[in-house]
Short mmCIF file of C-alpha atoms and ligand atoms in Angstrom, two decimals:
data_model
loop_
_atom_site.label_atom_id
_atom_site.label_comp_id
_atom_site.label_asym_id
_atom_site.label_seq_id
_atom_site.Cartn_x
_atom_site.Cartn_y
_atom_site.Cartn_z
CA UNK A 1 66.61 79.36 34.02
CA UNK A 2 63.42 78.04 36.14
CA UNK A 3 61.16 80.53 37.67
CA UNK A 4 62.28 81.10 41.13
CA UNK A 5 58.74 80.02 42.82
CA UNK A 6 58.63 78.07 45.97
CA UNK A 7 56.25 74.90 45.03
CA UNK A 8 56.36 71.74 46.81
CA UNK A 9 53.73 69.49 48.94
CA UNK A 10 51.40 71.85 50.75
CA UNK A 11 49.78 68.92 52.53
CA UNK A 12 49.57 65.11 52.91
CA UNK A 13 46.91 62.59 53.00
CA UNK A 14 47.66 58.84 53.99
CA UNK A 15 45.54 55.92 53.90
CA UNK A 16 45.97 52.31 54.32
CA UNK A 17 43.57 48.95 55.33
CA UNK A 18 42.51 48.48 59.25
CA UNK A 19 43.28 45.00 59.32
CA UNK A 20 47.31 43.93 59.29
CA UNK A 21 49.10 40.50 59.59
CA UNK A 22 52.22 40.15 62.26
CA UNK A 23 55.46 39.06 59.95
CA UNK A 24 56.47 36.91 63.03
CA UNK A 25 53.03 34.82 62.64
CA UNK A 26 53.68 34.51 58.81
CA UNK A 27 56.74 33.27 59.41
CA UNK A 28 56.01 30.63 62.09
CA UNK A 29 53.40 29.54 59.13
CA UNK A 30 56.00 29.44 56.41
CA UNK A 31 58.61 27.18 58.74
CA UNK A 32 60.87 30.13 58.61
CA UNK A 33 62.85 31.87 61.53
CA UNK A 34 60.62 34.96 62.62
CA UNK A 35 64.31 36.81 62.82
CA UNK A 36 64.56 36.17 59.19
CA UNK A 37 61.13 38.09 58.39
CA UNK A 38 61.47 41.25 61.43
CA UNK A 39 65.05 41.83 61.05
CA UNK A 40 66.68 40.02 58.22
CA UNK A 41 63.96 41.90 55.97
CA UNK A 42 63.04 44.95 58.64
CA UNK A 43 59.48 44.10 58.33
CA UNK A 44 57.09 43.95 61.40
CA UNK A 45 53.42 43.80 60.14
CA UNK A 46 51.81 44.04 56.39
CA UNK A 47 48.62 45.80 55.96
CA UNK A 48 46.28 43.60 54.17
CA UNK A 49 43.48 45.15 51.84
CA UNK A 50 39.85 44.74 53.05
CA UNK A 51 37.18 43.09 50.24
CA UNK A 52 35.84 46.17 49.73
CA UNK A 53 39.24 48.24 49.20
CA UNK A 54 40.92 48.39 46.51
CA UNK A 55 43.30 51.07 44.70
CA UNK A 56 40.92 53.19 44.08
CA UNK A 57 39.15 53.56 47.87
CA UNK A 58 42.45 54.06 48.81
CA UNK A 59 43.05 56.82 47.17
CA UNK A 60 40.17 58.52 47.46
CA UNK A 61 40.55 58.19 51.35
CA UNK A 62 44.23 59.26 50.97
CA UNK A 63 43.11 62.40 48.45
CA UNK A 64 40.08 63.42 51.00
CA UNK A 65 43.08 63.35 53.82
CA UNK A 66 45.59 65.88 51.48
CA UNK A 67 42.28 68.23 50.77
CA UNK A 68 40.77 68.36 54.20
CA UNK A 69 44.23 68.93 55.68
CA UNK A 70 44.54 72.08 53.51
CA UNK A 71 41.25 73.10 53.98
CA UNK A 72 40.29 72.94 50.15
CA UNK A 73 37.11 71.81 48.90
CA UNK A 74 38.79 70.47 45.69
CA UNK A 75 37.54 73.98 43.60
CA UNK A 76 41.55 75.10 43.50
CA UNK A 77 42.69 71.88 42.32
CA UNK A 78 43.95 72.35 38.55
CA UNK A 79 45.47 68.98 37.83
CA UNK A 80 44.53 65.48 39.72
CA UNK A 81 46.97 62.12 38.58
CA UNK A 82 47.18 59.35 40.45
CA UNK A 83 50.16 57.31 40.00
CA UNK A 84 49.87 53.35 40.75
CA UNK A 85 50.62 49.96 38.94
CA UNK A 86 47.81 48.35 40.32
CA UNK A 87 45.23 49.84 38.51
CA UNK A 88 41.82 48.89 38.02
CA UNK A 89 41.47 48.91 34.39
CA UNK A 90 43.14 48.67 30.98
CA UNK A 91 41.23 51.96 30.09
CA UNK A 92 39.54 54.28 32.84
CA UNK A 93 42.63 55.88 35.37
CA UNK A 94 42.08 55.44 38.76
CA UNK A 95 42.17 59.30 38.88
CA UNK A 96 38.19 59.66 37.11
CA UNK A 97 37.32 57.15 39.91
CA UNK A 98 38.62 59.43 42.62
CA UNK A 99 37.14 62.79 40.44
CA UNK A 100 33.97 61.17 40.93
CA UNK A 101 33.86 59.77 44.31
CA UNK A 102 35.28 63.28 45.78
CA UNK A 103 32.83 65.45 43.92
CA UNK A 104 35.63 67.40 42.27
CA UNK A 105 35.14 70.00 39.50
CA UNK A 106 35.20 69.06 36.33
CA UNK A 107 37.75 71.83 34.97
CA UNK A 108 40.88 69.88 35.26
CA UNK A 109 43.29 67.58 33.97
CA UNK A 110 42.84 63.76 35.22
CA UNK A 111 45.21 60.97 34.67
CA UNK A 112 47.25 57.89 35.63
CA UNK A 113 50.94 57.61 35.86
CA UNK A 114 52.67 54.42 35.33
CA UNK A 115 56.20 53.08 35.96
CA UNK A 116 56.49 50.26 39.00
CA UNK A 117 56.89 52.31 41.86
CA UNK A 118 58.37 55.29 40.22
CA UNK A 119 54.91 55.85 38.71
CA UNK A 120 53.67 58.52 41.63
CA UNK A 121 57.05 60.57 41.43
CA UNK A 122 56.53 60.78 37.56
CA UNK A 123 53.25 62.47 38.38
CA UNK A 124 54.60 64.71 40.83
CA UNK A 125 57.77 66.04 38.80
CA UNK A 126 55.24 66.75 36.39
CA UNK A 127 52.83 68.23 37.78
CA UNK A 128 55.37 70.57 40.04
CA UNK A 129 56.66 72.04 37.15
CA UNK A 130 53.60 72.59 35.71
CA UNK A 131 53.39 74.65 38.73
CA UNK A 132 56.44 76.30 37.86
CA UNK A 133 56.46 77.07 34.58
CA UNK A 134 53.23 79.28 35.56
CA UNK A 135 50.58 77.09 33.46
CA UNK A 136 48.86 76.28 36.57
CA UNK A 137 47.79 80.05 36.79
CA UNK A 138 47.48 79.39 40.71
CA UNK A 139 45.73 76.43 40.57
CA UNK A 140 47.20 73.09 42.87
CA UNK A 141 48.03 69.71 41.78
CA UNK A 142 46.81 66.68 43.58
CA UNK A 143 48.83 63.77 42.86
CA UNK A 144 47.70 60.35 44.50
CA UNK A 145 49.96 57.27 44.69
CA UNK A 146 48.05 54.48 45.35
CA UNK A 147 48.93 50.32 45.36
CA UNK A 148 47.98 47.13 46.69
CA UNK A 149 51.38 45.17 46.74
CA UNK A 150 51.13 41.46 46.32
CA UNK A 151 52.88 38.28 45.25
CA UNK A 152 51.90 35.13 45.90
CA UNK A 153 51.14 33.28 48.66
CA UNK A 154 54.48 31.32 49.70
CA UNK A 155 56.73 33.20 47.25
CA UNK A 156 60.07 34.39 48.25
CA UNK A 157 57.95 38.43 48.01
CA UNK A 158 55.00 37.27 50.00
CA UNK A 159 56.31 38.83 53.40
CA UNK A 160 57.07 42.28 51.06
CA UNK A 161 53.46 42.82 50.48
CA UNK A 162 51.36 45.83 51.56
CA UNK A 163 48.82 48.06 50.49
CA UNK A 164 48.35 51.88 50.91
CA UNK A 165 48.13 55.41 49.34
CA UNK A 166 49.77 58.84 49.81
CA UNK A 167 48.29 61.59 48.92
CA UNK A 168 50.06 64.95 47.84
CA UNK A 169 48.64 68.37 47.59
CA UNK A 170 51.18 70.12 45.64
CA UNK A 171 50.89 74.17 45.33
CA UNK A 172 52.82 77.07 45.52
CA UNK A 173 53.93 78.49 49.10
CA UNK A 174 53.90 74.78 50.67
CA UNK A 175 53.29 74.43 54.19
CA UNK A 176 55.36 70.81 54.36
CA UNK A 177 58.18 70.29 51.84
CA UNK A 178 59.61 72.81 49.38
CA UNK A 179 61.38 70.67 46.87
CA UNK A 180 64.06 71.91 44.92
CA UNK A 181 63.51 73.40 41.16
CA UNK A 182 66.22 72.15 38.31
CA UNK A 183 67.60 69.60 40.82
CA UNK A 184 66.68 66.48 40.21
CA UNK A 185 69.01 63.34 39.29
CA UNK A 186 67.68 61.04 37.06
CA UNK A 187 68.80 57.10 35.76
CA UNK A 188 66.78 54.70 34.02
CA UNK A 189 67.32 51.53 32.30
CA UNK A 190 65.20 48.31 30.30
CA UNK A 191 65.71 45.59 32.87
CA UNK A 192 63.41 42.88 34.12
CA UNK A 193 63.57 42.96 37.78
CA UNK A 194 60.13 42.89 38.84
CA UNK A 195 56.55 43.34 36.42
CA UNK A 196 53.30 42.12 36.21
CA UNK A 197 52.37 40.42 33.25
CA UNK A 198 48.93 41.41 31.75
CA UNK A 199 47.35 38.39 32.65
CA UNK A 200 48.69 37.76 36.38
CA UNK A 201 47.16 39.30 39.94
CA UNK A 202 50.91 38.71 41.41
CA UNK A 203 53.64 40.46 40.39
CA UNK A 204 56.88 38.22 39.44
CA UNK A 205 59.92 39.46 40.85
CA UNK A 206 64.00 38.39 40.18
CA UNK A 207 64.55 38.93 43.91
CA UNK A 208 68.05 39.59 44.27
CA UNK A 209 68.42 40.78 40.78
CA UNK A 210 65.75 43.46 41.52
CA UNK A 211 68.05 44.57 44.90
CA UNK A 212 71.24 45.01 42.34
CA UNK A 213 69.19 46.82 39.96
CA UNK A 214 67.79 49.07 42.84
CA UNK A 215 71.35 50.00 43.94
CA UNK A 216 72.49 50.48 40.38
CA UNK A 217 70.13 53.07 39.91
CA UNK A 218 70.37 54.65 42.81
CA UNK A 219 74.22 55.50 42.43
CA UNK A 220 72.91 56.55 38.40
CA UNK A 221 70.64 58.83 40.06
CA UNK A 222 72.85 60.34 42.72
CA UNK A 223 75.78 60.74 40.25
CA UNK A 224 73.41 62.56 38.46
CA UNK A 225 72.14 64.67 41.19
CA UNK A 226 75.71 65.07 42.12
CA UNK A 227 76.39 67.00 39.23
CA UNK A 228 73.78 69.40 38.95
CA UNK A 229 74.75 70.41 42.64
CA UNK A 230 78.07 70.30 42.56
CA UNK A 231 80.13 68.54 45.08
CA UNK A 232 80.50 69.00 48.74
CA UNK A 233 82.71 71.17 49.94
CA UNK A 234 83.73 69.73 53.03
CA UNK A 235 82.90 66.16 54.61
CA UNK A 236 80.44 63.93 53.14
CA UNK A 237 78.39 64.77 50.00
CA UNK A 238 74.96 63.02 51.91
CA UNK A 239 75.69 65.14 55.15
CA UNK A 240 74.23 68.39 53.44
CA UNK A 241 70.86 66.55 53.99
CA UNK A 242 69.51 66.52 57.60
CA UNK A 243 67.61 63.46 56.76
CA UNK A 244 67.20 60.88 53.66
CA UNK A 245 64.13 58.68 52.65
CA UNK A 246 64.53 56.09 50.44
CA UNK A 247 61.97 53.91 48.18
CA UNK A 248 61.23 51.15 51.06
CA UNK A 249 59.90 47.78 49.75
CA UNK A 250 61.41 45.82 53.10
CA UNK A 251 62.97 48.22 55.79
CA UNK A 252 66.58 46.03 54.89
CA UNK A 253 66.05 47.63 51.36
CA UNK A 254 66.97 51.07 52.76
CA UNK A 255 69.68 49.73 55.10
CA UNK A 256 71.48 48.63 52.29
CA UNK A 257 70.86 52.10 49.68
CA UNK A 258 72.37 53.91 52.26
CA UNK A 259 75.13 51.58 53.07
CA UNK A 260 75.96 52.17 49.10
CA UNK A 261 75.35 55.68 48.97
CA UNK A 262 77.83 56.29 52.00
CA UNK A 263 80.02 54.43 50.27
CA UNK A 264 79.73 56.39 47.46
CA UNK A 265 80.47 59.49 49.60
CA UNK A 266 83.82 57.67 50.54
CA UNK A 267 82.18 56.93 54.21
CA UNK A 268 84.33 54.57 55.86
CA UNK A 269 81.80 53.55 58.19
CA UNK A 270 79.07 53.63 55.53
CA UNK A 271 76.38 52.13 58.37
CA UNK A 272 76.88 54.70 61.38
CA UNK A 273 75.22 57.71 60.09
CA UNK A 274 71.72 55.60 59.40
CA UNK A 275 70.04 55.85 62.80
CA UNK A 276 70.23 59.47 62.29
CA UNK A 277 69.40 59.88 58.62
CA UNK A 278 67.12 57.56 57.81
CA UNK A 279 65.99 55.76 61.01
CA UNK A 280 62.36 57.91 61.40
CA UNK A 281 61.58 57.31 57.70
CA UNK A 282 60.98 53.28 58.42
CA UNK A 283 58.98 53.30 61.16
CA UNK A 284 55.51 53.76 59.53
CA UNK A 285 57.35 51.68 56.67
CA UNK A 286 57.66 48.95 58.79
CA UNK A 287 54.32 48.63 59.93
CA UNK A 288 52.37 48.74 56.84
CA UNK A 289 54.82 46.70 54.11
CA UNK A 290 55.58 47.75 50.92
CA UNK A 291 52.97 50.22 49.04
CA UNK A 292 54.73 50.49 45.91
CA UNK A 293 54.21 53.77 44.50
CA UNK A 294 53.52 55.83 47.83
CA UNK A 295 56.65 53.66 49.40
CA UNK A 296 58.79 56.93 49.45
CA UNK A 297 55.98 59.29 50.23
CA UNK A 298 55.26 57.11 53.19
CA UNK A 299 58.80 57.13 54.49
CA UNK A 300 58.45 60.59 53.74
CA UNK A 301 55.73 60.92 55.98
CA UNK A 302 57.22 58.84 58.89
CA UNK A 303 60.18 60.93 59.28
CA UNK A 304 57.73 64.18 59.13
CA UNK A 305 55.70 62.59 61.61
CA UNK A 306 57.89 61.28 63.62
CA UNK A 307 61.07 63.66 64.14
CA UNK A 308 61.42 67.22 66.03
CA UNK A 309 61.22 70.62 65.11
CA UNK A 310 64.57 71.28 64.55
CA UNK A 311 64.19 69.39 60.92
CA UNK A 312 62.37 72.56 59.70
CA UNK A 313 64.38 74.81 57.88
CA UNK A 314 66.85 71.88 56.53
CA UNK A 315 67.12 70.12 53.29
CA UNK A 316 66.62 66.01 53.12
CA UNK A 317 66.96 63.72 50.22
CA UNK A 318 64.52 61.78 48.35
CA UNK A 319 65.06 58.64 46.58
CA UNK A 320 62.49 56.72 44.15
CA UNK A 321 63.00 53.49 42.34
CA UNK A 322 60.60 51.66 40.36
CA UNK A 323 61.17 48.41 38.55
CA UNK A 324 62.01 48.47 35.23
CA UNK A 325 63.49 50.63 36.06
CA UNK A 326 63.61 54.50 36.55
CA UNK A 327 65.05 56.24 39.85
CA UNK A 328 65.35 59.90 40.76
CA UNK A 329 67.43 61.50 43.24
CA UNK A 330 65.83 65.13 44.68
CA UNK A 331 65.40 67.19 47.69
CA UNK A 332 63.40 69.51 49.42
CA UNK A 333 63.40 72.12 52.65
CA UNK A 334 61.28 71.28 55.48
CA UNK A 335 58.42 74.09 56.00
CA UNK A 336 58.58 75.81 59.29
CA UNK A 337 55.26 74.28 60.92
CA UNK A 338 55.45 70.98 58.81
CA UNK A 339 56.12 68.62 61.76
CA UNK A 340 53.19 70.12 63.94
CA UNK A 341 50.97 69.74 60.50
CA UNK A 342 51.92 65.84 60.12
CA UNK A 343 51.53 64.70 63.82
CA UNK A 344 48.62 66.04 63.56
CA UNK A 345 47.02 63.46 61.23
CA UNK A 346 47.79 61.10 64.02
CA UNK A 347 49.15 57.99 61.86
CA UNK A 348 50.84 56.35 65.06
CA UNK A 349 47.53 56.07 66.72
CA UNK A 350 45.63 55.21 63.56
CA UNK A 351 48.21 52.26 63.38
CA UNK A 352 47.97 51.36 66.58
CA UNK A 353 44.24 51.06 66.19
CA UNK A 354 44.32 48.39 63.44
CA UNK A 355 43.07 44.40 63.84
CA UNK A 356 45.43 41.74 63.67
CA UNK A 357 44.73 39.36 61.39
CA UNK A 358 45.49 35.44 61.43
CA UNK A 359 47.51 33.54 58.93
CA UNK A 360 44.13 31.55 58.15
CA UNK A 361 41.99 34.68 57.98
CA UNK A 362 44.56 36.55 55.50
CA UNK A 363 44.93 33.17 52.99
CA UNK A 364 41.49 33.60 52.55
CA UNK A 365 41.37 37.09 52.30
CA UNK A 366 43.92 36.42 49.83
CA UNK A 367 42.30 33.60 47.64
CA UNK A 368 38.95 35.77 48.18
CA UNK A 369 40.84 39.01 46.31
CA UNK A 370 41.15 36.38 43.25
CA UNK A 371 37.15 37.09 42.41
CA UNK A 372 37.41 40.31 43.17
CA UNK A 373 37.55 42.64 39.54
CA UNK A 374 34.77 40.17 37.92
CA UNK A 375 31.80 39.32 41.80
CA UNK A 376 28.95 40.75 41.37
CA UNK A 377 28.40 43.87 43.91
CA UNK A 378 28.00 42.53 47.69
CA UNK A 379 25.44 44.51 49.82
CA UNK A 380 27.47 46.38 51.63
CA UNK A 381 26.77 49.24 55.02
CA UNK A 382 27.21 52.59 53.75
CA UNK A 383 30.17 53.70 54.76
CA UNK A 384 32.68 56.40 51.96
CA UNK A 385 34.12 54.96 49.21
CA UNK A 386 33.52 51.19 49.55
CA UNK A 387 34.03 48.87 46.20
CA UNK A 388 30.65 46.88 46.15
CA UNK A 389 31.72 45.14 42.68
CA UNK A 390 31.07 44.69 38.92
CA UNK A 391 27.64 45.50 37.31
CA UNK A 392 27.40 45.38 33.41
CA UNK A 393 31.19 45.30 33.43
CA UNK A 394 31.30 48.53 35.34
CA UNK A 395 33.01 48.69 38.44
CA UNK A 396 30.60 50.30 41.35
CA UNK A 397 31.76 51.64 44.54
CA UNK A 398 29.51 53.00 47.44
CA UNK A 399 28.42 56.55 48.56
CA UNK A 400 30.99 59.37 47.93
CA UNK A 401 31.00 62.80 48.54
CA UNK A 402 28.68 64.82 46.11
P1 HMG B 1 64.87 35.74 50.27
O1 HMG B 1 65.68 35.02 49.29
O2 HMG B 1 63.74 34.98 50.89
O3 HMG B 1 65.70 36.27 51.49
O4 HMG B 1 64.28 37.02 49.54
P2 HMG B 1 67.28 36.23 51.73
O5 HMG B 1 67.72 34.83 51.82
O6 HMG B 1 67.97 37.14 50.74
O7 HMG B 1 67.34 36.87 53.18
C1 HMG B 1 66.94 38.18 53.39
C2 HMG B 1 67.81 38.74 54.51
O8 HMG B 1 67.46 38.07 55.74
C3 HMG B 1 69.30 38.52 54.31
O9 HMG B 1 69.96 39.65 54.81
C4 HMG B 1 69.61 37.33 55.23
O10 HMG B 1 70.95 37.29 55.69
C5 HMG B 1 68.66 37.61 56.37
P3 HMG B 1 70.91 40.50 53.82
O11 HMG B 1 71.98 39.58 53.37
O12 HMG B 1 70.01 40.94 52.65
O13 HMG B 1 71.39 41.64 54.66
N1 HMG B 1 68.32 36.43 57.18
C6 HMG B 1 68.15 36.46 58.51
N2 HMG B 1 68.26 37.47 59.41
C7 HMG B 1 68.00 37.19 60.71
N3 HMG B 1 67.66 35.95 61.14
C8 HMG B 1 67.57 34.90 60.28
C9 HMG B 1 67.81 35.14 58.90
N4 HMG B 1 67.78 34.38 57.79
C10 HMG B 1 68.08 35.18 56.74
N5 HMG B 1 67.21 33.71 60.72
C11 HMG B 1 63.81 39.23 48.84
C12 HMG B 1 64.37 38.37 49.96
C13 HMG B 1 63.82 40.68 49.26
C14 HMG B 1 64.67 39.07 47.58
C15 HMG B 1 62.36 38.77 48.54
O14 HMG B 1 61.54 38.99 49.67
C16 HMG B 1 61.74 39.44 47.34
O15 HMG B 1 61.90 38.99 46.22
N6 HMG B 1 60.95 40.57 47.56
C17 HMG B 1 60.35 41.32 46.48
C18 HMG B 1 61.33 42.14 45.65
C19 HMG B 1 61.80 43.39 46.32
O16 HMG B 1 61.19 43.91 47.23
N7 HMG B 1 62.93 43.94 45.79
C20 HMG B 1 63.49 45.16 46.31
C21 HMG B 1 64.26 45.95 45.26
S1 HMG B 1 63.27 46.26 43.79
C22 HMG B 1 62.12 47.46 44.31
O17 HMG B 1 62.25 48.04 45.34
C23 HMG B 1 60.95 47.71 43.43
C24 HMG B 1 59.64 47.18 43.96
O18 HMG B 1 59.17 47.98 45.02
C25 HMG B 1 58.61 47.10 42.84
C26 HMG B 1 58.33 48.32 41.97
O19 HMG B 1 59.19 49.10 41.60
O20 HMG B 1 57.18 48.41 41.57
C27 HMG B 1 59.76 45.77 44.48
#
């Protein structure tokens, strides 16, 4: 038996880059129907990385976000991972980086997580029932996920790119999501769908391949959740959850998991519940592109953000798939409060507030991103948590929090 504590995400931090590229302007570039990009793929805009962001500014802005939000100076945080698969070295975790840059107290446990996009909700299970099991001893988790998506320029993936973090406070008593102990479905399996190999900045993907693989898992994952709950009494299995977000590398992604997992319910009209599952979950999504391991977090986010108060109180449904692949199926209650506590971060304005980029201005921000890990540190304004550059093979970033 699990100890019957109520742990879950106490708050939310999100970050992403102020400078985004319209999906209709790439695809005028690429001689390709804009239709194809906005609603064959669900994709409006990407965000696309500044020179000095990388995964690690991210995060830190993301983390700072989750902590400020929760009014904690960092001093209650037991446990701080950061799960991404675009690190920043073979060695150091993006997690020390962020220690540092936040000024956080050096009793605590400070790792990376890695696995695609599943890496982040590796990190969390972990560290929630670390929570659980009572080894915390009150302490909170902070658990980061944090990626700058990219494939090449004119590849089949280049309109799924994206780049963002989510940051999750995780404690006990939450004040946004309490997620469900012991009920978690799990599926995993050795396929190559999408990786990066060790020596490549882009990662190479087996496009439609990697959408059969998603699917596969997540009806592995569901199954599995399926029996640990038991199955519905009445109606539809997926109709005991007021809302589902999916892992969202292209809006179209999600369409299609919950056309399967309808199915799966025996939903003869697997497509007419979506609007009102899963519908607030892509619209943040959808502006910003894929950010691999914070993809569900995000959609996570947008339908926080984005729906009414009467979601409080009521389960949804979380799906995560990384490449590779590993998926898991869980759920969570909505705090009373929680949808007050997200709008409040303002994302929607924050969005809205962002500089649109040209196609010329992004294929050099692109081919500029190549020198990146190995230029020399640029003199840069001193702004929080800038990457400046290498120095005696040690990456440098600019003022922090002390
Ligand atoms: P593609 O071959 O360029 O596109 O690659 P397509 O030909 O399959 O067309 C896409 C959709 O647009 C289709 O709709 C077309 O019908 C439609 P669907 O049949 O899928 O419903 N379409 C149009 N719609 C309107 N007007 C038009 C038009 N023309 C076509 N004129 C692909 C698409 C997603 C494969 C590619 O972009 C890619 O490889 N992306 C990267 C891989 C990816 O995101 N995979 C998702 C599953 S794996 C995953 O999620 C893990 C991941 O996040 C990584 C990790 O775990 O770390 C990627």
């Amino acid at each position: 038996m699990l100890p019957s504590r109520s742990v879950g995400i106490d708050s939310i931090g999100v970050a992403f880059p102020a400078q985004y590229l319209e999906l209709a302007d790439l695809a005028e570039a690429r001689g390709v129907a804009p239709s194809k990009f906005v609603d064959g793929l669900g994709i409006r805009r990407m965000a696309v990385p500044a020179q000095d962001e990388d995964t690690v500014t991210l995060a830190a802005r993301a983390a700072r976000e989750a902590l400020q939000h929760a009014s904690s100076s960092g001093e209650d945080v037991g446990l701080l991972a950061v799960g991404t698969e675009t690190a920043v070295d073979h060695s150091k975790p993006v997690a020390s980086f962020v220690q540092g840059l936040l000024g956080l107290p050096r009793a605590m446990r400070v790792f990376e997580t890695k696995h695609a996009c599943y890496g982040g909700t590796a990190a969390l299970q972990l560290a929630l029932d670390w929570i659980r099991s009572g080894s915390a001893r009150g302490k909170k988790a902070l658990v980061i996920c944090s990626d700058i998506a990219r494939y090449g320029v004119r590849t089949a993936g280049e309109p799924t790119q994206g780049a963002g973090a989510v940051a999750l406070l995780l404690s006990e008593n939450p004040r946004i999501l309490q997620l469900d102990a012991g009920q978690s479905g799990v599926f995993a399996q050795d396929v190559n769908d999408f990786w990066r190999p060790l020596y490549s900045k882009d990662a190479v993907v087996d496009g439609h391949y990697s959408v059969k693989c998603y699917l596969e898992a997540l009806e592995g994952a569901y199954r599995d959740y399926q029996s640990l709950t038991g199955p519905a009494s009445e109606g539809f299995f997926s109709d005991r959850f007021a809302a589902l977000a999916y892992h969202v590398p292209y809006g179209k992604m999600a369409v299609k998991a919950h056309r399967h997992l309808r199915g799966l319910d025996g939903d003869p009209t697997p497509e007419a519940s979506f609007d009102r599952l899963v519908g607030a979950s892509l619209r943040f999504p959808s502006e910003i592109g894929n950010v691999y391991t914070g993809s569900l977090y995000l959609a996570l986010t947008s339908l926080l953000a984005t729906s009414g108060t009467e979601l409080e109180g009521q389960r949804v449904g979380l799906f995560s798939y990384g490449s590779g692949s590993c998926a898991e199926f869980f759920s969570g209650t909505v705090c009373a409060g929680a949808i007050a506590r997200m709008q409040s971060l303002r994302i929607a304005e924050r969005l809205a507030a962002r500089r649109k980029l040209t196609v010329d201005e992004y294929e050099a921000i692109m081919a500029a991103r190549e020198r990146m890990d190995s230029r020399a540190p640029e003199a840069a304004a001193p702004a929080p948590f800038q990457y400046l550059g290498v120095e005696e093979h040690r990456r440098t970033y600019g003022p922090g929090l002390s």
